[in-house]
Every structure is written in structure tokens, then in C-alpha cells.
């Protein structure tokens, strides 16, 4: 049989850690979807050759340390204000690739106004929206995107719509606005889903460079710590429960 | 018949033992260390059945920490 050392040659590599992702140990919990999306972003920027012209806007939330892991230029925005910062960055540097990377607490709660108005103005930015239905960093509290009946640390008996309202489908809201050109919802729980998510993020980045309007890529994610499950079980729970309220697929695609 | 043969390298110190690669692998190549842990105390993934690997890169695609490097070689001779 073949010796594995014969196979382990540089020319035979089909998949490895992208060059832009550095060796810092990521603080994310085991199995966190953030890691996959970070890797996809690093891969895409590397493939586009855009590492010197990319400005990422980091949110407040678990991804607040994104600048530690991907070697591009980052701006750390105040909580929820990433689309506003991205607006300025892109307007002042129209030749740059500007994207925001936000969680659901950042984008859909405190930053709802900034998000909606940036999308409504049709700013040429890409918004990567990680939706795990929970405030992961602060201990798993209820977020606007929390599912009905979902148990969190602030809704220990499940989210009640008469008390807490309905899950906020902000991606559907953004798809209504004429300023957005590409609105999609993806996930990263299987290899096929990861490849589709990568294509979606790449398209969003290309839209930003081609000044076609705002692109929104929602990634339905897991929070194994916040949901109090193993990563494998969290992925299964996401497919069974999250996809009902947040079905994956393109909501709007006006890029020609 | 062309036959794909793969090999997997795992950065065990970066691995957090989330098991997503073990589940994603279609050929049951990977497993988590049952007892041994890395410097951070995680039961890291290891190559349990190297002969079965076809180099499909499913493990590396779902790995949240980019620990996995996948090699692939297609041989035309049927060994």
C-alpha cells in the first residue's frame, strides 16, 4: 500500500488553514460556527487577492476579537454600529472591500437602526450576519432572534411571544429594502453547506467591489455553550429547530 | 480505475475536540482520543483508520479551527 509520507507532499494539499488565518489560538468554544466563517472569509480574501484592500468591521460579541485571527485591516466598532462605521470606511475609500461581521445581538438588537438604514441607503458593503438565536458572549441570554419556546438563561421556561414578542427575521426585513442587492441565508453545519456559504460570501464581497448595493449573508449558526449541547448535537438541533424559522436559501438576488 | 488516496494531518495543539470532523468524515477515518489530551486539555482528533482516507476534505471543510490539512493523490493503477 501507499506510504502516507508519499501523499503528504505540498503539491497534494487539497485543503489547509488559509495563509491569512494566523496561528493565534481562537478563543471560541469547541465547535463554534464563528471559526468556520472566519476561515471562509480568510480563504475568500486570499483567493480574491484582496488582503491589502480589505477593511473588516468587527462587532461587539464573541467575534470582537476577529482582528486577532485574520490578518487584514480591522476597525472595532461600538456595539451595533458596524454598518455605520462601514459606511464611512467605504465612502471614504470606495476602492476598498469593506465588510462587517456581526452577531445577532449586535446586528438585530442594539444595531437594528444602523443595519436597516445602511441597507436602505444601499451602502456598498457586505454584511456577514451570524445568527445563533442567543447572546453567546454574555452567557446565553435571549436575543430578538431567539426562537419561540427556546430556553435561554433569561427565558428559563422558554420564550413566550405574549411577553417577549416574536423572533425577529431581520434578514427578511432587509430583503424588502431597495438598497440591498443580495440577501441570502446560509449555514455551515455540513461540508456542502460550508461550500455554499463560501460562494455566498464571495458573491457578497464581489458585489461590494462592484458597487451594486448592500449584500447581506446570514449564517444560521450554533452556540453549543449557550444552548448547552455538544457541538454535534447543537448542529442537529439547529437543523431541526432553527431552519423552521430561518430556512436557508436566497431571499433576494439582483446581481446581474 | 483511478483511485483516490488521501492523508490527513491534524494540528493536535489547535484542536478543541469538537468532533465535527469525526461526524463529517464519510469513511470513518477520524476519531477523538479517548484518554489522551493536548496542552489545553481537549481530547483531540486523530487519524484512527488512515487506509480508508480518500482525501475528500470534508473534515477540513467543517473544522472550525482550521486544524486539518488534507492531501490527495489520484493513482491510475489499481493497487
GROMACS .gro file of C-alpha atoms in nm:
model
  335
    1UNK     CA    1   0.000   0.000   0.000
    2UNK     CA    2   0.096   0.361  -0.044
    3UNK     CA    3   0.303   0.514   0.225
    4UNK     CA    4   0.125   0.817   0.372
    5UNK     CA    5   0.454   1.012   0.353
    6UNK     CA    6   0.434   0.987  -0.026
    7UNK     CA    7   0.095   1.155  -0.018
    8UNK     CA    8   0.190   1.424   0.231
    9UNK     CA    9   0.358   1.647  -0.025
   10UNK     CA   10   0.289   2.017  -0.071
   11UNK     CA   11   0.156   1.965  -0.424
   12UNK     CA   12  -0.104   1.718  -0.296
   13UNK     CA   13  -0.267   1.957  -0.045
   14UNK     CA   14  -0.637   1.997  -0.115
   15UNK     CA   15  -0.741   2.184   0.197
   16UNK     CA   16  -0.549   2.354   0.474
   17UNK     CA   17  -0.564   2.655   0.703
   18UNK     CA   18  -0.561   2.968   0.484
   19UNK     CA   19  -0.249   3.183   0.497
   20UNK     CA   20  -0.444   3.488   0.620
   21UNK     CA   21  -0.565   3.298   0.926
   22UNK     CA   22  -0.282   3.323   1.175
   23UNK     CA   23  -0.168   3.076   1.438
   24UNK     CA   24  -0.329   3.251   1.734
   25UNK     CA   25  -0.540   3.009   1.930
   26UNK     CA   26  -0.905   3.107   1.878
   27UNK     CA   27  -1.099   3.182   2.195
   28UNK     CA   28  -1.422   3.038   2.051
   29UNK     CA   29  -1.577   2.737   2.220
   30UNK     CA   30  -1.523   2.397   2.059
   31UNK     CA   31  -1.740   2.356   1.751
   32UNK     CA   32  -1.836   2.724   1.723
   33UNK     CA   33  -1.956   2.830   1.378
   34UNK     CA   34  -1.752   3.151   1.405
   35UNK     CA   35  -1.434   2.955   1.335
   36UNK     CA   36  -1.569   2.816   1.008
   37UNK     CA   37  -1.689   3.156   0.890
   38UNK     CA   38  -1.355   3.315   0.985
   39UNK     CA   39  -1.178   3.054   0.776
   40UNK     CA   40  -1.412   3.110   0.482
   41UNK     CA   41  -1.353   3.486   0.494
   42UNK     CA   42  -0.976   3.434   0.506
   43UNK     CA   43  -0.993   3.190   0.215
   44UNK     CA   44  -1.208   3.420   0.001
   45UNK     CA   45  -0.994   3.729   0.062
   46UNK     CA   46  -0.688   3.522  -0.022
   47UNK     CA   47  -0.849   3.390  -0.342
   48UNK     CA   48  -0.957   3.741  -0.443
   49UNK     CA   49  -0.608   3.871  -0.372
   50UNK     CA   50  -0.772   4.146  -0.168
   51UNK     CA   51  -0.574   4.122   0.154
   52UNK     CA   52  -0.424   4.468   0.112
   53UNK     CA   53  -0.752   4.642   0.027
   54UNK     CA   54  -0.988   4.478   0.275
   55UNK     CA   55  -1.129   4.654   0.579
   56UNK     CA   56  -1.326   4.437   0.818
   57UNK     CA   57  -1.551   4.592   1.079
   58UNK     CA   58  -1.562   4.379   1.393
   59UNK     CA   59  -1.867   4.382   1.619
   60UNK     CA   60  -1.919   4.352   1.991
   61UNK     CA   61  -1.995   3.995   2.081
   62UNK     CA   62  -1.794   3.677   2.058
   63UNK     CA   63  -1.638   3.793   1.729
   64UNK     CA   64  -1.498   4.106   1.897
   65UNK     CA   65  -1.151   3.951   1.870
   66UNK     CA   66  -1.179   3.873   1.499
   67UNK     CA   67  -0.882   4.104   1.443
   68UNK     CA   68  -0.666   3.859   1.634
   69UNK     CA   69  -0.725   3.580   1.388
   70UNK     CA   70  -0.744   3.715   1.033
   71UNK     CA   71  -0.450   3.921   0.912
   72UNK     CA   72  -0.632   4.205   0.737
   73UNK     CA   73  -0.716   4.560   0.847
   74UNK     CA   74  -0.990   4.575   1.107
   75UNK     CA   75  -1.187   4.850   1.276
   76UNK     CA   76  -1.354   4.772   1.605
   77UNK     CA   77  -1.698   4.935   1.608
   78UNK     CA   78  -1.909   5.027   1.909
   79UNK     CA   79  -2.185   4.780   1.986
   80UNK     CA   80  -2.417   4.752   1.687
   81UNK     CA   81  -2.257   5.040   1.497
   82UNK     CA   82  -2.058   4.833   1.249
   83UNK     CA   83  -2.273   4.926   0.945
   84UNK     CA   84  -2.233   5.296   1.031
   85UNK     CA   85  -1.854   5.259   1.058
   86UNK     CA   86  -1.852   5.055   0.738
   87UNK     CA   87  -2.049   5.331   0.564
   88UNK     CA   88  -1.777   5.581   0.646
   89UNK     CA   89  -1.496   5.342   0.557
   90UNK     CA   90  -1.647   5.257   0.219
   91UNK     CA   91  -1.748   5.615   0.128
   92UNK     CA   92  -1.402   5.746   0.207
   93UNK     CA   93  -1.227   5.451   0.039
   94UNK     CA   94  -1.454   5.339  -0.245
   95UNK     CA   95  -1.184   5.114  -0.388
   96UNK     CA   96  -1.167   4.904  -0.071
   97UNK     CA   97  -1.351   4.588   0.013
   98UNK     CA   98  -1.548   4.673   0.327
   99UNK     CA   99  -1.744   4.416   0.521
  100UNK     CA  100  -1.899   4.395   0.864
  101UNK     CA  101  -1.905   4.080   1.072
  102UNK     CA  102  -2.186   4.083   1.325
  103UNK     CA  103  -2.377   3.854   1.552
  104UNK     CA  104  -2.750   3.863   1.614
  105UNK     CA  105  -2.724   4.059   1.937
  106UNK     CA  106  -2.512   4.319   1.760
  107UNK     CA  107  -2.697   4.340   1.429
  108UNK     CA  108  -3.056   4.259   1.522
  109UNK     CA  109  -3.084   4.412   1.869
  110UNK     CA  110  -2.875   4.717   1.954
  111UNK     CA  111  -2.774   4.782   1.594
  112UNK     CA  112  -3.112   4.740   1.423
  113UNK     CA  113  -3.136   5.107   1.326
  114UNK     CA  114  -2.782   5.123   1.185
  115UNK     CA  115  -2.831   4.800   0.994
  116UNK     CA  116  -3.163   4.895   0.839
  117UNK     CA  117  -3.056   5.246   0.744
  118UNK     CA  118  -2.723   5.135   0.598
  119UNK     CA  119  -2.909   4.878   0.388
  120UNK     CA  120  -3.175   5.131   0.294
  121UNK     CA  121  -2.910   5.377   0.175
  122UNK     CA  122  -2.768   5.097  -0.036
  123UNK     CA  123  -2.418   5.132   0.102
  124UNK     CA  124  -2.174   4.919  -0.097
  125UNK     CA  125  -2.079   4.700   0.194
  126UNK     CA  126  -2.112   4.331   0.270
  127UNK     CA  127  -2.276   4.235   0.597
  128UNK     CA  128  -2.195   3.892   0.741
  129UNK     CA  129  -2.459   3.813   0.999
  130UNK     CA  130  -2.404   3.522   1.237
  131UNK     CA  131  -2.741   3.419   1.380
  132UNK     CA  132  -2.739   3.169   1.664
  133UNK     CA  133  -3.052   3.297   1.835
  134UNK     CA  134  -2.880   3.384   2.159
  135UNK     CA  135  -2.637   3.628   2.322
  136UNK     CA  136  -2.342   3.389   2.323
  137UNK     CA  137  -2.070   3.604   2.481
  138UNK     CA  138  -2.257   3.727   2.787
  139UNK     CA  139  -2.396   3.391   2.893
  140UNK     CA  140  -2.677   3.282   2.664
  141UNK     CA  141  -2.947   3.545   2.725
  142UNK     CA  142  -3.249   3.583   2.500
  143UNK     CA  143  -3.187   3.776   2.178
  144UNK     CA  144  -3.452   3.917   1.943
  145UNK     CA  145  -3.381   3.620   1.716
  146UNK     CA  146  -3.441   3.360   1.990
  147UNK     CA  147  -3.698   3.105   1.877
  148UNK     CA  148  -4.042   3.082   2.031
  149UNK     CA  149  -4.026   2.844   2.327
  150UNK     CA  150  -3.646   2.835   2.322
  151UNK     CA  151  -3.484   2.809   2.662
  152UNK     CA  152  -3.218   3.068   2.742
  153UNK     CA  153  -3.072   3.193   3.068
  154UNK     CA  154  -3.322   3.485   3.076
  155UNK     CA  155  -3.615   3.276   2.950
  156UNK     CA  156  -3.568   2.959   3.157
  157UNK     CA  157  -3.923   2.841   3.076
  158UNK     CA  158  -3.892   2.920   2.706
  159UNK     CA  159  -3.952   3.241   2.510
  160UNK     CA  160  -4.314   3.350   2.534
  161UNK     CA  161  -4.445   3.559   2.249
  162UNK     CA  162  -4.702   3.735   2.468
  163UNK     CA  163  -4.421   3.857   2.691
  164UNK     CA  164  -4.114   3.872   2.467
  165UNK     CA  165  -4.253   3.913   2.118
  166UNK     CA  166  -4.175   3.711   1.809
  167UNK     CA  167  -3.836   3.605   1.669
  168UNK     CA  168  -3.707   3.894   1.458
  169UNK     CA  169  -3.648   3.790   1.099
  170UNK     CA  170  -3.424   4.081   1.017
  171UNK     CA  171  -3.288   3.923   0.700
  172UNK     CA  172  -3.640   3.912   0.557
  173UNK     CA  173  -3.682   4.277   0.659
  174UNK     CA  174  -3.361   4.374   0.483
  175UNK     CA  175  -3.465   4.187   0.169
  176UNK     CA  176  -3.762   4.428   0.137
  177UNK     CA  177  -3.537   4.730   0.102
  178UNK     CA  178  -3.446   4.852  -0.246
  179UNK     CA  179  -3.091   4.931  -0.130
  180UNK     CA  180  -2.995   4.566  -0.089
  181UNK     CA  181  -2.886   4.369  -0.392
  182UNK     CA  182  -2.813   4.027  -0.247
  183UNK     CA  183  -2.973   3.883   0.065
  184UNK     CA  184  -2.919   3.520   0.148
  185UNK     CA  185  -2.931   3.280   0.440
  186UNK     CA  186  -2.678   3.001   0.470
  187UNK     CA  187  -2.539   2.768   0.733
  188UNK     CA  188  -2.210   2.589   0.795
  189UNK     CA  189  -2.311   2.257   0.952
  190UNK     CA  190  -2.213   2.021   0.668
  191UNK     CA  191  -1.934   2.029   0.406
  192UNK     CA  192  -2.191   2.106   0.134
  193UNK     CA  193  -2.342   2.390   0.337
  194UNK     CA  194  -1.995   2.532   0.403
  195UNK     CA  195  -1.920   2.539   0.029
  196UNK     CA  196  -2.250   2.714  -0.042
  197UNK     CA  197  -2.184   2.966   0.234
  198UNK     CA  198  -1.841   3.033   0.087
  199UNK     CA  199  -1.991   3.102  -0.256
  200UNK     CA  200  -2.246   3.335  -0.094
  201UNK     CA  201  -1.982   3.533   0.099
  202UNK     CA  202  -1.766   3.558  -0.212
  203UNK     CA  203  -2.060   3.694  -0.409
  204UNK     CA  204  -2.130   3.949  -0.135
  205UNK     CA  205  -1.767   4.064  -0.144
  206UNK     CA  206  -1.775   4.092  -0.523
  207UNK     CA  207  -2.095   4.299  -0.500
  208UNK     CA  208  -1.920   4.532  -0.258
  209UNK     CA  209  -1.631   4.578  -0.500
  210UNK     CA  210  -1.868   4.628  -0.796
  211UNK     CA  211  -2.077   4.890  -0.606
  212UNK     CA  212  -2.403   4.707  -0.656
  213UNK     CA  213  -2.552   4.788  -0.315
  214UNK     CA  214  -2.566   4.622   0.023
  215UNK     CA  215  -2.522   4.246   0.044
  216UNK     CA  216  -2.637   4.055   0.349
  217UNK     CA  217  -2.526   3.700   0.420
  218UNK     CA  218  -2.694   3.549   0.724
  219UNK     CA  219  -2.525   3.237   0.858
  220UNK     CA  220  -2.755   3.034   1.081
  221UNK     CA  221  -2.512   2.912   1.345
  222UNK     CA  222  -2.486   2.712   1.659
  223UNK     CA  223  -2.387   2.819   2.008
  224UNK     CA  224  -2.311   2.491   2.176
  225UNK     CA  225  -2.217   2.658   2.507
  226UNK     CA  226  -2.520   2.885   2.514
  227UNK     CA  227  -2.755   2.611   2.403
  228UNK     CA  228  -2.586   2.374   2.649
  229UNK     CA  229  -2.530   2.094   2.397
  230UNK     CA  230  -2.237   1.917   2.240
  231UNK     CA  231  -2.131   2.067   1.905
  232UNK     CA  232  -2.266   1.767   1.715
  233UNK     CA  233  -2.599   1.778   1.897
  234UNK     CA  234  -2.617   2.156   1.850
  235UNK     CA  235  -2.584   2.112   1.474
  236UNK     CA  236  -2.868   1.861   1.479
  237UNK     CA  237  -3.081   2.089   1.695
  238UNK     CA  238  -3.017   2.376   1.456
  239UNK     CA  239  -3.136   2.171   1.158
  240UNK     CA  240  -3.447   2.054   1.345
  241UNK     CA  241  -3.546   2.385   1.502
  242UNK     CA  242  -3.364   2.690   1.363
  243UNK     CA  243  -3.427   2.603   0.998
  244UNK     CA  244  -3.802   2.613   1.055
  245UNK     CA  245  -3.791   2.981   1.148
  246UNK     CA  246  -3.482   3.063   0.941
  247UNK     CA  247  -3.491   2.849   0.626
  248UNK     CA  248  -3.166   2.862   0.425
  249UNK     CA  249  -3.169   2.997   0.072
  250UNK     CA  250  -3.151   3.317  -0.131
  251UNK     CA  251  -3.409   3.579  -0.034
  252UNK     CA  252  -3.302   3.831  -0.294
  253UNK     CA  253  -3.054   3.813  -0.575
  254UNK     CA  254  -3.048   4.114  -0.802
  255UNK     CA  255  -2.688   4.086  -0.913
  256UNK     CA  256  -2.664   4.055  -1.282
  257UNK     CA  257  -0.956   0.251  -1.246
  258UNK     CA  258  -0.839   0.573  -1.093
  259UNK     CA  259  -0.831   0.555  -0.719
  260UNK     CA  260  -0.806   0.849  -0.485
  261UNK     CA  261  -0.595   0.810  -0.179
  262UNK     CA  262  -0.578   1.068   0.091
  263UNK     CA  263  -0.393   1.155   0.405
  264UNK     CA  264  -0.481   1.387   0.690
  265UNK     CA  265  -0.257   1.594   0.915
  266UNK     CA  266  -0.412   1.728   1.234
  267UNK     CA  267  -0.268   2.014   1.433
  268UNK     CA  268  -0.344   1.850   1.765
  269UNK     CA  269  -0.250   2.151   1.977
  270UNK     CA  270  -0.500   2.370   1.790
  271UNK     CA  271  -0.774   2.106   1.801
  272UNK     CA  272  -1.054   2.157   2.054
  273UNK     CA  273  -1.207   1.812   2.020
  274UNK     CA  274  -1.546   1.934   1.895
  275UNK     CA  275  -1.596   1.610   1.700
  276UNK     CA  276  -1.744   1.783   1.393
  277UNK     CA  277  -1.474   1.631   1.167
  278UNK     CA  278  -1.540   1.283   1.306
  279UNK     CA  279  -1.909   1.318   1.215
  280UNK     CA  280  -1.840   1.475   0.875
  281UNK     CA  281  -1.596   1.206   0.757
  282UNK     CA  282  -1.775   0.969   0.517
  283UNK     CA  283  -1.512   0.694   0.559
  284UNK     CA  284  -1.480   0.682   0.940
  285UNK     CA  285  -1.113   0.778   0.926
  286UNK     CA  286  -1.106   1.010   1.226
  287UNK     CA  287  -1.181   0.963   1.593
  288UNK     CA  288  -1.131   1.155   1.917
  289UNK     CA  289  -0.861   1.047   2.157
  290UNK     CA  290  -1.043   0.850   2.427
  291UNK     CA  291  -0.793   0.929   2.705
  292UNK     CA  292  -0.507   1.145   2.583
  293UNK     CA  293  -0.545   1.525   2.590
  294UNK     CA  294  -0.349   1.814   2.438
  295UNK     CA  295  -0.193   2.102   2.631
  296UNK     CA  296  -0.530   2.273   2.668
  297UNK     CA  297  -0.698   1.960   2.797
  298UNK     CA  298  -0.902   1.872   2.491
  299UNK     CA  299  -0.949   1.517   2.363
  300UNK     CA  300  -0.809   1.598   2.020
  301UNK     CA  301  -0.898   1.425   1.693
  302UNK     CA  302  -0.658   1.174   1.544
  303UNK     CA  303  -0.637   0.953   1.237
  304UNK     CA  304  -0.773   0.620   1.351
  305UNK     CA  305  -0.802   0.445   1.016
  306UNK     CA  306  -0.554   0.604   0.769
  307UNK     CA  307  -0.607   0.344   0.496
  308UNK     CA  308  -0.972   0.442   0.449
  309UNK     CA  309  -0.899   0.811   0.369
  310UNK     CA  310  -0.999   0.926   0.019
  311UNK     CA  311  -0.887   1.288   0.063
  312UNK     CA  312  -1.236   1.436   0.022
  313UNK     CA  313  -1.151   1.722   0.265
  314UNK     CA  314  -1.492   1.705   0.435
  315UNK     CA  315  -1.318   1.713   0.774
  316UNK     CA  316  -1.111   2.020   0.691
  317UNK     CA  317  -1.416   2.195   0.544
  318UNK     CA  318  -1.617   2.174   0.866
  319UNK     CA  319  -1.326   2.222   1.109
  320UNK     CA  320  -1.392   2.546   1.298
  321UNK     CA  321  -1.030   2.589   1.397
  322UNK     CA  322  -0.852   2.512   1.071
  323UNK     CA  323  -0.652   2.231   1.232
  324UNK     CA  324  -0.674   1.989   0.943
  325UNK     CA  325  -0.460   1.966   0.632
  326UNK     CA  326  -0.582   1.719   0.370
  327UNK     CA  327  -0.363   1.565   0.100
  328UNK     CA  328  -0.497   1.379  -0.200
  329UNK     CA  329  -0.334   1.171  -0.469
  330UNK     CA  330  -0.508   1.002  -0.758
  331UNK     CA  331  -0.332   0.692  -0.879
  332UNK     CA  332  -0.431   0.530  -1.208
  333UNK     CA  333  -0.307   0.183  -1.120
  334UNK     CA  334  -0.537  -0.032  -0.912
  335UNK     CA  335  -0.328  -0.139  -0.617
   0.00000   0.00000   0.00000
